Amino acid sequence: MEKTQVREDYSSSSKEILDHDEVPFKKSPAEEKLVKKINWTLLPFVGAIVFIQFVDKTTLSTSAMMGIIQDTKLSSTQFSWLGSIFYLGFILFQIPNNFFLQKFRIKRYLGTLLVLWGIVLALTSLCTNFTQLAICRVLLGLFEAGTYPSLLIIINSVYRRSEQSAAYGFLWLSNGSGTMIGAACSFGIYYINDAFGIKRWQWPYIIWGCLTIVFGLITFFFLPDTPDNFMFRLKEEEKEIVKERTRDNAVVRVYEIKKHHIYEALKEPRLWLLCFSTLCNNLSTGGLVVFSTLIVQAFGFAPDISILLQMPGGASTVVFSLMAVLIARKTGQLYLGVVCSTTISLVGVILLASLPAGKIKLVGFLLAWAMNGTAVMLLTIAGANVTGYTKKLFYNGMNMIFYTLGNFIGPLVMLGKEAPGYKTGMIIYCVANGAILTMLFVNRQIMARQNKVRLANPTDQVFSPNDDLTDRENKNFIYKL
């Protein structure tokens, strides 16, 4: 019975990808009920963690409107470096992060990281110069580096491949809500006016740092980090459904590091196409996140309104992330989600580069955030098309390294001498968007060609997720395009 079910699942996946006239896999009422339970149990944790991380990352931008530049005597170049140097810690921690993810329970590991970065964030309020701020920013990057890889591997193991684009979309919705709520809170904090002798820019670091520590303690004890975690309150029937779902997503927790998974990944063009696409997409993310309030202020808005206008930017993140997910799910083509979101972001960056100075440039600013839809699709393409626990961790780790490089380089191409237009940065972001469209098209064609070969040469061999095979070793595996 198990062999028949496995063959039916792969056949269903093939038909869904290559023949849209066929009826795709349908969940039973019991499984639909289980998925709702998973969503209501896991996603609040995911949303809270991503929300607090994104608020923490944008605190530097909002504090620029509250006096941190003046009080710590930062130059424009030093401010750019503070935006970039965060990702130095981020990239340094990626290799040890992969090791720790395979050796420790994710909830214990991630909870510890949250507590540590909350402490560092709160201590940032005590900094008085560039050197102290730089040290805190590197440490923040170090401790925040494990967040996304931890959450990605949980999503990969808990959700079916067909469900993962929506789950990744939720990650970026949490980014958008973090921007909106964080901006609204920062707008209120702007009017604290040095209460209790604490300067206005110090308050966000204290408030968000303490909240991060609280989230860390909750995560340490209660984050549901496995498909059969006690937090899901599984019934006997649901435990059997979980086993079948695990067969579909082909991700089973393995504590052994398999070197041949890593060697296989390094030899795949797909890895490098996805990594460089991630780098290109995060050039504009890094620049716009760090300089967002300064860019908006240059349109002619007051400092407090510049903070408040980060809320529409967060709303744009939500809208474009949803758009990319919906397009991908409706068409069954992940690449179409990429095309739409990347093209809109490209238009936004062109408007920022070409429109005359004034409030009309806000339109370009809001459209540029469509790059978040592309980010969702990049995660989905990697998550749905890579199997083997070590290989999946390695793909995620490499992706995070190039994510980090993009965010590190992004603020540095926003040259202070070109403020407020930052023309060089905008031109580079335009070229990067074009490169994404090209590279991901090539990636799609590579997977489509492999699908045709496998469907033309079917195998009767049946594989179990417990075999921990990679997508290349498992000849039944069909890539999602």
XYZ file of C-alpha atoms in Angstrom:
481
model
C 0.000 0.000 0.000
C 2.847 2.377 0.871
C 4.571 1.764 -2.467
C 1.358 2.476 -4.350
C 0.819 5.690 -2.424
C 4.359 6.920 -3.070
C 4.026 6.244 -6.799
C 0.663 8.035 -6.884
C 2.146 11.085 -5.125
C 4.960 11.414 -7.648
C 2.596 10.839 -10.542
C 0.356 13.567 -9.174
C 3.287 15.968 -8.917
C 4.314 15.241 -12.503
C 0.852 15.826 -13.876
C 0.431 19.046 -11.937
C 3.639 20.443 -13.383
C 3.479 19.198 -16.952
C -0.216 18.800 -17.718
C -2.531 21.438 -16.272
C -5.579 19.620 -17.700
C -5.148 16.886 -15.097
C -6.642 17.207 -11.620
C -3.914 18.022 -9.030
C -3.521 16.241 -5.716
C -6.431 16.848 -3.328
C -6.151 16.734 0.439
C -8.588 14.728 2.499
C -10.840 16.626 4.957
C -8.732 15.224 7.800
C -5.526 16.582 6.242
C -7.085 19.980 5.576
C -8.025 20.130 9.250
C -4.460 19.163 10.179
C -2.983 21.878 7.962
C -5.169 24.475 9.668
C -3.929 23.235 13.032
C -0.322 23.449 11.828
C -0.891 26.976 10.505
C -2.450 28.245 13.726
C 0.275 26.632 15.833
C 3.464 27.272 13.832
C 2.867 30.467 11.863
C 2.369 32.754 14.904
C 5.892 31.755 16.006
C 7.280 32.294 12.482
C 5.503 35.633 12.148
C 6.658 36.910 15.539
C 10.297 35.911 14.972
C 10.508 37.380 11.460
C 8.626 40.482 12.593
C 11.019 41.226 15.433
C 14.062 40.523 13.264
C 12.964 42.918 10.552
C 12.061 45.606 13.085
C 15.512 45.175 14.621
C 17.192 45.538 11.210
C 15.231 48.700 10.348
C 15.877 50.370 13.695
C 19.075 51.939 12.322
C 17.092 53.597 9.534
C 14.386 55.023 11.819
C 16.913 56.134 14.434
C 18.564 58.241 11.700
C 15.496 60.487 11.933
C 15.778 60.595 15.742
C 19.295 61.934 16.141
C 21.670 58.955 16.186
C 23.783 60.455 13.382
C 24.244 63.732 15.244
C 24.688 62.257 18.742
C 27.300 59.711 17.690
C 28.904 62.084 15.151
C 28.511 59.747 12.168
C 29.529 60.766 8.653
C 27.438 59.662 5.678
C 30.099 57.078 4.805
C 30.108 55.687 8.332
C 26.319 55.408 8.263
C 26.566 53.378 5.035
C 29.117 51.103 6.657
C 26.883 50.557 9.680
C 24.225 49.325 7.278
C 26.667 46.960 5.572
C 28.772 45.780 8.501
C 25.752 44.064 10.048
C 26.092 41.516 7.251
C 29.747 40.867 8.034
C 28.646 39.055 11.188
C 25.810 37.514 9.207
C 28.109 35.928 6.617
C 30.769 34.815 9.111
C 28.202 32.734 10.971
C 26.685 30.857 8.008
C 29.098 27.903 7.958
C 29.005 27.256 11.731
C 25.259 27.871 11.564
C 24.825 24.895 9.195
C 26.801 22.732 11.622
C 24.727 23.829 14.628
C 21.450 23.301 12.753
C 22.358 19.680 12.133
C 23.584 19.048 15.688
C 21.037 20.794 17.945
C 17.280 21.023 18.388
C 16.189 24.019 16.347
C 13.974 25.535 19.041
C 16.794 25.485 21.634
C 19.302 26.864 19.146
C 17.074 29.604 17.716
C 15.744 30.585 21.142
C 19.301 31.080 22.399
C 20.187 33.231 19.385
C 17.105 35.405 19.942
C 18.020 36.069 23.564
C 21.603 36.963 22.642
C 20.645 39.361 19.864
C 18.019 40.983 22.099
C 20.727 41.684 24.672
C 23.043 43.187 22.029
C 20.234 45.286 20.554
C 19.378 46.755 23.955
C 23.061 47.462 24.658
C 23.327 49.369 21.350
C 21.480 52.200 23.089
C 24.636 52.801 25.174
C 26.893 53.397 22.138
C 28.441 56.840 21.750
C 30.586 56.529 18.597
C 31.017 54.706 15.307
C 33.360 52.012 16.672
C 30.952 50.952 19.409
C 28.017 50.941 16.995
C 30.011 48.896 14.469
C 30.860 46.244 17.069
C 27.202 45.940 18.085
C 26.092 45.742 14.450
C 28.534 42.884 13.731
C 27.301 40.996 16.807
C 23.683 41.583 15.786
C 24.426 40.114 12.369
C 26.167 37.162 14.001
C 23.230 36.266 16.238
C 20.507 36.984 13.675
C 22.223 34.867 11.004
C 20.579 31.652 12.142
C 16.998 32.924 11.980
C 16.004 32.324 8.369
C 17.889 29.016 7.908
C 16.194 27.694 11.059
C 12.734 28.740 9.941
C 13.294 27.495 6.380
C 14.224 23.990 7.490
C 11.144 23.863 9.749
C 8.898 24.923 6.849
C 10.609 22.401 4.546
C 9.934 19.577 6.998
C 6.387 20.499 8.126
C 4.693 21.569 4.866
C 4.130 19.746 1.602
C 6.099 21.084 -1.362
C 2.862 22.429 -2.870
C 2.199 24.401 0.343
C 5.655 25.889 0.770
C 5.248 28.940 -1.497
C 2.405 30.161 0.744
C 4.487 29.513 3.860
C 7.441 31.427 2.410
C 5.019 34.182 1.430
C 3.989 34.379 5.070
C 7.638 35.003 5.987
C 7.679 38.084 3.793
C 4.243 39.181 4.959
C 5.775 39.217 8.419
C 8.580 41.421 7.051
C 5.973 43.822 5.696
C 3.961 43.843 8.919
C 7.208 44.374 10.818
C 7.873 47.461 8.721
C 4.356 48.828 9.200
C 4.061 48.186 12.936
C 7.658 49.202 13.544
C 7.141 52.464 11.650
C 3.951 53.225 13.572
C 5.716 52.551 16.888
C 8.745 54.600 15.832
C 6.440 57.484 14.903
C 5.112 57.413 18.473
C 8.594 57.037 19.953
C 9.690 60.089 17.946
C 7.579 62.224 20.290
C 8.983 60.779 23.533
C 11.494 63.647 23.465
C 14.296 62.287 25.673
C 12.036 61.046 28.473
C 13.804 59.962 31.705
C 17.054 61.343 30.331
C 17.139 58.687 27.597
C 17.646 60.123 24.139
C 14.928 59.648 21.546
C 16.981 57.361 19.272
C 17.911 55.078 22.203
C 14.319 54.125 23.015
C 13.714 51.849 19.980
C 16.833 49.829 20.816
C 15.753 49.365 24.427
C 12.125 48.501 23.617
C 12.787 46.106 20.739
C 15.771 44.534 22.517
C 13.675 43.610 25.562
C 10.861 42.288 23.370
C 13.341 40.131 21.435
C 14.574 38.550 24.670
C 10.988 37.650 25.597
C 10.395 36.089 22.164
C 13.638 34.145 22.569
C 12.545 32.558 25.839
C 9.169 31.573 24.369
C 10.888 30.103 21.293
C 13.356 28.118 23.398
C 10.587 26.188 25.144
C 7.617 26.128 22.776
C 8.589 26.502 19.076
C 7.142 23.487 17.148
C 10.282 22.543 15.210
C 9.364 19.040 13.951
C 6.280 17.654 12.138
C 5.313 15.557 15.174
C 6.036 18.193 17.845
C 3.844 18.071 20.973
C 2.606 21.608 20.232
C 0.612 20.255 17.258
C -1.451 17.994 19.560
C -1.610 15.214 16.935
C -4.239 12.483 17.070
C -3.428 8.940 15.906
C -5.026 9.523 12.493
C -3.094 12.778 12.107
C 0.203 11.035 12.923
C -0.332 8.758 9.914
C -1.103 11.787 7.715
C 2.102 13.448 8.924
C 4.097 10.398 7.801
C 2.567 10.610 4.327
C 3.222 14.363 4.135
C 6.840 13.718 5.069
C 7.108 11.341 2.100
C 5.908 14.172 -0.153
C 8.341 16.859 0.996
C 11.180 14.320 1.319
C 12.746 16.040 4.342
C 13.574 13.922 7.370
C 15.779 15.223 10.176
C 19.237 13.602 9.958
C 22.076 14.319 12.386
C 24.823 12.913 10.152
C 26.534 15.406 7.834
C 26.761 13.761 4.392
C 29.683 15.197 2.449
C 28.560 13.778 -0.883
C 25.397 15.920 -0.631
C 27.609 18.992 -0.429
C 29.815 17.917 -3.342
C 26.722 17.246 -5.446
C 25.329 20.692 -4.689
C 28.589 22.457 -5.527
C 28.650 20.849 -8.983
C 25.099 21.945 -9.857
C 24.595 25.076 -11.995
C 21.238 25.489 -10.210
C 22.995 26.311 -6.941
C 25.011 29.136 -8.442
C 22.127 30.530 -10.504
C 19.950 30.716 -7.398
C 22.753 32.149 -5.271
C 23.672 34.943 -7.684
C 19.983 35.716 -8.213
C 19.652 36.072 -4.443
C 22.677 38.372 -4.360
C 21.250 40.581 -7.111
C 17.822 40.750 -5.478
C 19.272 41.806 -2.147
C 21.398 44.638 -3.509
C 18.321 46.869 -3.599
C 16.944 45.358 -0.392
C 20.095 46.277 1.506
C 20.213 49.802 0.115
C 16.531 50.609 0.554
C 16.247 49.154 4.068
C 19.171 51.190 5.402
C 18.467 54.423 3.488
C 14.663 54.265 3.352
C 13.943 57.153 5.737
C 16.707 59.325 4.257
C 15.433 58.640 0.724
C 11.848 59.521 1.655
C 12.954 62.651 3.523
C 14.756 63.766 0.345
C 11.389 63.661 -1.469
C 10.413 66.687 0.645
C 8.888 65.148 3.790
C 9.573 66.078 7.423
C 11.547 63.594 9.600
C 8.493 62.308 11.520
C 6.464 61.891 8.308
C 9.441 60.116 6.694
C 9.241 57.534 9.478
C 5.466 57.191 9.089
C 5.787 56.744 5.309
C 7.687 53.505 5.913
C 4.248 51.991 6.516
C 3.235 52.113 2.813
C 6.593 50.485 2.040
C 5.644 47.646 4.401
C 2.237 47.407 2.741
C 3.978 47.142 -0.648
C 6.007 44.219 0.692
C 2.798 42.469 1.753
C 0.980 43.143 -1.542
C 3.829 42.096 -3.832
C 4.650 38.986 -1.775
C 1.004 37.913 -1.990
C 0.929 38.699 -5.696
C 3.955 36.522 -6.448
C 2.578 33.617 -4.412
C -0.875 33.820 -6.013
C 0.544 33.960 -9.544
C 2.772 30.962 -8.861
C -0.035 28.918 -7.307
C -2.637 29.775 -9.961
C -0.354 29.072 -12.908
C 1.744 26.308 -11.365
C 4.807 28.216 -12.601
C 7.170 29.613 -9.979
C 9.110 31.517 -12.652
C 6.043 33.595 -13.581
C 5.929 34.874 -10.002
C 9.558 35.926 -10.452
C 8.868 37.675 -13.770
C 6.013 39.781 -12.415
C 7.630 40.872 -9.148
C 11.100 41.492 -10.606
C 9.715 43.525 -13.508
C 7.680 45.736 -11.167
C 10.733 46.288 -8.954
C 12.774 47.176 -12.049
C 10.171 49.794 -13.037
C 10.269 51.235 -9.510
C 14.048 51.578 -9.507
C 13.985 53.197 -12.968
C 11.470 55.756 -11.664
C 13.680 56.491 -8.650
C 16.629 57.052 -10.971
C 14.843 59.128 -13.618
C 12.032 61.130 -12.017
C 12.824 64.712 -10.942
C 13.225 65.405 -7.219
C 9.886 65.654 -5.462
C 7.142 63.684 -3.772
C 6.192 61.945 -7.045
C 9.275 59.731 -6.569
C 7.415 58.039 -3.719
C 5.648 55.981 -6.435
C 8.973 54.521 -7.565
C 9.986 53.903 -3.962
C 6.851 51.834 -3.295
C 7.126 49.838 -6.545
C 10.778 49.007 -5.858
C 9.728 46.912 -2.844
C 8.302 44.317 -5.262
C 11.710 42.659 -4.923
C 10.211 40.982 -1.843
C 7.954 38.940 -4.125
C 11.063 37.746 -5.939
C 12.630 36.813 -2.602
C 9.622 34.615 -1.800
C 9.921 32.848 -5.137
C 13.663 32.289 -4.699
C 13.027 30.568 -1.383
C 10.243 28.489 -2.921
C 12.320 27.406 -5.924
C 15.115 26.200 -3.640
C 12.851 24.718 -0.971
C 10.636 22.750 -3.370
C 13.410 21.436 -5.611
C 16.181 20.273 -3.289
C 16.053 17.104 -1.190
C 18.504 15.347 1.089
C 18.831 16.907 4.538
C 22.489 17.927 4.286
C 22.045 19.139 0.707
C 19.008 21.205 1.653
C 20.883 22.740 4.584
C 23.821 23.493 2.303
C 21.575 25.140 -0.304
C 19.954 27.230 2.430
C 23.355 28.151 3.865
C 24.789 29.157 0.487
C 21.646 31.121 -0.269
C 22.041 32.997 3.020
C 25.693 33.758 2.237
C 24.741 35.373 -1.073
C 21.744 37.058 0.594
C 24.251 38.528 3.004
C 26.661 39.630 0.270
C 23.836 41.414 -1.532
C 22.747 43.219 1.609
C 26.375 44.070 2.428
C 27.101 45.558 -1.013
C 23.716 47.272 -1.432
C 24.218 50.167 1.002
C 27.807 50.745 -0.167
C 26.737 51.591 -3.734
C 24.501 54.360 -2.331
C 27.252 56.956 -2.597
C 26.980 59.859 -0.144
C 28.217 62.356 -2.737
C 25.236 61.459 -4.958
C 22.589 62.041 -2.286
C 19.661 62.351 -2.465
C 19.347 60.714 -5.933
C 21.951 57.949 -5.465
C 22.086 57.450 -9.241
C 24.918 54.896 -9.245
C 23.034 52.702 -6.770
C 19.822 52.866 -8.801
C 21.613 51.930 -12.045
C 23.245 48.937 -10.365
C 19.867 47.831 -8.975
C 18.371 48.031 -12.494
C 21.088 45.826 -13.965
C 20.672 43.370 -11.082
C 16.938 42.985 -11.767
C 17.619 42.192 -15.404
C 20.207 39.603 -14.374
C 17.682 37.892 -12.080
C 15.197 37.393 -14.921
C 17.903 35.842 -17.108
C 19.470 33.549 -14.503
C 16.198 32.157 -13.169
C 14.970 31.472 -16.703
C 18.092 29.370 -17.303
C 17.500 27.626 -13.966
C 13.926 26.818 -14.974
C 15.037 25.318 -18.290
C 17.597 23.092 -16.568
C 14.909 21.626 -14.297
C 12.368 21.299 -17.150
C 14.861 19.308 -19.202
C 15.535 16.983 -16.262
C 11.778 16.475 -15.745
C 11.361 15.369 -19.374
C 14.186 12.853 -19.042
C 12.702 11.342 -15.881
C 9.185 11.145 -17.255
C 10.449 9.540 -20.447
C 12.414 6.959 -18.443
C 10.246 6.037 -15.433
C 11.638 3.740 -12.756
C 9.772 1.130 -10.734
C 12.119 1.654 -7.811
C 10.387 3.100 -4.745
C 12.241 5.414 -2.367
C 11.484 6.353 1.216
C 12.208 9.791 2.745
C 14.149 7.916 5.427
C 16.684 7.028 2.728
C 17.640 10.737 2.777
C 18.277 10.807 -0.968
C 19.030 13.972 -2.876
C 16.814 15.124 -5.727
C 19.386 13.773 -8.196
C 19.575 10.376 -6.511
C 15.784 10.014 -6.303
C 14.794 9.348 -9.926
C 11.089 9.696 -9.035
C 11.547 13.311 -7.974
C 9.904 15.893 -10.246
C 11.039 19.510 -10.087
C 8.553 22.343 -9.668
C 9.086 24.953 -12.355
